[in-house]
Amino acid sequence: MRRTYVLISSYILFIMYAVIIMYAFLGVLHLDLLENFVTAAVFEIISFITLLLCIMSFGRGDYVKFPFFAAKIFSSAIYSILVGILNMVCILYVRNPVFLLIHMILFFLYCLVFIPLSIARRNNTAYNTDDNINNINNINE
């Protein structure tokens, strides 16, 4: 029951965050008139997707060790915050190729952290299932 409440509140917070960022882009700052808007929008959507994937990985009900889950959420949140700051600060003053390069480097750094965490979690959970523990107990007897 608690897991359901956490998921519902996480989805609501995610939707509010996405609406606030898009409203700031389109309604307040009118960034849709700038040449860097498409690059900023694409990488902002990528950051939304990464956050949503982290929330959905919690909702699948897989056996997830908390340190791996917390590190994935923390790295995704930091990536989303950095993308938002980068978009708000650099969209006016940086030329489009440099702006795209900065975003690609930031996404590469995020992948360097996120992908090993996902693989380590998957390898760790493969050895912690009940069937494997029972098999290990049977071998020891």
Short mmCIF file of C-alpha atoms in Angstrom, two decimals:
data_model
loop_
_atom_site.label_atom_id
_atom_site.label_comp_id
_atom_site.label_asym_id
_atom_site.label_seq_id
_atom_site.Cartn_x
_atom_site.Cartn_y
_atom_site.Cartn_z
CA MET A 1 0.00 0.00 0.00
CA ARG A 2 2.82 2.36 0.87
CA ARG A 3 4.49 1.59 -2.46
CA THR A 4 1.32 2.69 -4.27
CA TYR A 5 1.25 5.99 -2.43
CA VAL A 6 4.91 6.60 -3.20
CA LEU A 7 4.35 5.85 -6.89
CA ILE A 8 1.28 8.07 -7.15
CA SER A 9 3.03 10.97 -5.42
CA SER A 10 6.14 10.44 -7.58
CA TYR A 11 4.08 10.56 -10.77
CA ILE A 12 2.26 13.69 -9.60
CA LEU A 13 5.54 15.42 -8.72
CA PHE A 14 7.04 14.37 -12.05
CA ILE A 15 4.08 15.80 -13.97
CA MET A 16 4.24 19.04 -11.98
CA TYR A 17 7.98 19.34 -12.67
CA ALA A 18 7.50 18.76 -16.39
CA VAL A 19 4.66 21.30 -16.58
CA ILE A 20 6.65 23.92 -14.66
CA ILE A 21 9.71 23.53 -16.90
CA MET A 22 7.71 23.62 -20.12
CA TYR A 23 5.69 26.62 -18.90
CA ALA A 24 8.93 28.41 -18.03
CA PHE A 25 10.26 27.63 -21.51
CA LEU A 26 7.18 28.60 -23.49
CA GLY A 27 5.09 30.90 -21.33
CA VAL A 28 7.53 32.95 -19.31
CA LEU A 29 10.80 33.07 -21.23
CA HIS A 30 9.41 32.55 -24.77
CA LEU A 31 12.38 30.38 -25.64
CA ASP A 32 10.51 28.85 -28.58
CA LEU A 33 11.61 31.85 -30.66
CA LEU A 34 15.34 31.10 -30.23
CA GLU A 35 17.52 28.93 -32.44
CA ASN A 36 18.65 26.75 -29.53
CA PHE A 37 15.10 25.90 -28.50
CA VAL A 38 14.95 22.56 -30.33
CA THR A 39 18.19 21.35 -28.73
CA ALA A 40 17.04 22.54 -25.31
CA ALA A 41 13.64 20.89 -25.72
CA VAL A 42 15.10 17.56 -26.88
CA PHE A 43 17.52 17.28 -23.96
CA GLU A 44 14.87 18.44 -21.50
CA ILE A 45 12.60 15.67 -22.78
CA ILE A 46 15.49 13.20 -22.39
CA SER A 47 15.86 14.31 -18.76
CA PHE A 48 12.10 13.85 -18.26
CA ILE A 49 12.33 10.34 -19.69
CA THR A 50 15.25 9.41 -17.43
CA LEU A 51 13.34 10.53 -14.36
CA LEU A 52 10.24 8.67 -15.52
CA LEU A 53 12.25 5.48 -16.11
CA CYS A 54 13.62 5.67 -12.58
CA ILE A 55 10.13 6.07 -11.16
CA MET A 56 8.86 3.20 -13.29
CA SER A 57 11.73 0.93 -12.21
CA PHE A 58 10.53 1.40 -8.63
CA GLY A 59 6.98 0.59 -9.66
CA ARG A 60 7.78 -2.68 -11.44
CA GLY A 61 8.11 -4.45 -8.14
CA ASP A 62 11.53 -5.88 -8.88
CA TYR A 63 13.83 -6.70 -6.04
CA VAL A 64 15.80 -3.49 -5.81
CA LYS A 65 18.49 -2.75 -3.29
CA PHE A 66 18.09 0.73 -1.91
CA PRO A 67 21.65 2.02 -2.55
CA PHE A 68 21.38 1.28 -6.28
CA PHE A 69 17.91 2.77 -6.51
CA ALA A 70 18.90 5.87 -4.53
CA ALA A 71 22.00 6.39 -6.66
CA LYS A 72 19.97 6.09 -9.87
CA ILE A 73 17.35 8.55 -8.63
CA PHE A 74 20.01 10.96 -7.35
CA SER A 75 22.00 10.88 -10.59
CA SER A 76 18.84 11.34 -12.67
CA ALA A 77 17.70 14.25 -10.50
CA ILE A 78 21.12 15.92 -10.71
CA TYR A 79 21.15 15.43 -14.49
CA SER A 80 17.67 16.97 -14.80
CA ILE A 81 18.63 19.93 -12.64
CA LEU A 82 21.84 20.52 -14.60
CA VAL A 83 19.96 20.34 -17.92
CA GLY A 84 17.42 22.84 -16.63
CA ILE A 85 20.11 25.23 -15.41
CA LEU A 86 22.09 24.85 -18.61
CA ASN A 87 19.02 25.54 -20.70
CA MET A 88 18.04 28.62 -18.71
CA VAL A 89 21.53 30.13 -18.57
CA CYS A 90 23.19 29.23 -21.85
CA ILE A 91 20.34 29.20 -24.36
CA LEU A 92 20.72 32.90 -25.20
CA TYR A 93 24.47 33.28 -25.31
CA VAL A 94 25.90 30.05 -26.71
CA ARG A 95 25.88 29.16 -30.39
CA ASN A 96 23.88 26.10 -31.38
CA PRO A 97 26.78 23.68 -32.16
CA VAL A 98 28.48 24.48 -28.86
CA PHE A 99 25.15 24.25 -27.00
CA LEU A 100 24.53 20.81 -28.52
CA LEU A 101 28.07 19.70 -27.67
CA ILE A 102 27.67 20.76 -24.03
CA HIS A 103 24.41 18.82 -23.79
CA MET A 104 25.93 15.74 -25.42
CA ILE A 105 28.90 15.79 -23.02
CA LEU A 106 26.55 16.16 -20.04
CA PHE A 107 24.41 13.26 -21.27
CA PHE A 108 27.53 11.13 -21.82
CA LEU A 109 28.65 11.80 -18.24
CA TYR A 110 25.19 10.90 -17.00
CA CYS A 111 25.32 7.61 -18.95
CA LEU A 112 28.75 6.85 -17.44
CA VAL A 113 27.09 6.90 -14.02
CA PHE A 114 23.62 5.52 -14.80
CA ILE A 115 24.41 2.51 -16.98
CA PRO A 116 26.91 0.85 -14.58
CA LEU A 117 24.42 1.34 -11.74
CA SER A 118 21.74 -0.41 -13.77
CA ILE A 119 24.05 -3.27 -14.69
CA ALA A 120 25.33 -3.66 -11.13
CA ARG A 121 21.79 -3.73 -9.79
CA ARG A 122 20.77 -6.34 -12.34
CA ASN A 123 23.79 -8.53 -11.54
CA ASN A 124 23.26 -8.12 -7.82
CA THR A 125 19.59 -9.07 -7.95
CA ALA A 126 20.35 -12.14 -10.05
CA TYR A 127 22.20 -13.63 -7.09
CA ASN A 128 19.66 -12.61 -4.47
CA THR A 129 16.49 -14.30 -5.70
CA ASP A 130 14.86 -16.91 -3.52
CA ASP A 131 15.52 -19.71 -6.01
CA ASN A 132 19.24 -19.03 -6.08
CA ILE A 133 19.40 -18.80 -2.29
CA ASN A 134 17.56 -22.13 -2.00
CA ASN A 135 19.91 -23.70 -4.53
CA ILE A 136 22.92 -22.46 -2.58
CA ASN A 137 21.44 -23.86 0.65
CA ASN A 138 20.86 -27.24 -1.02
CA ILE A 139 24.46 -27.35 -2.25
CA ASN A 140 25.80 -26.62 1.22
CA GLU A 141 23.82 -29.49 2.80
#
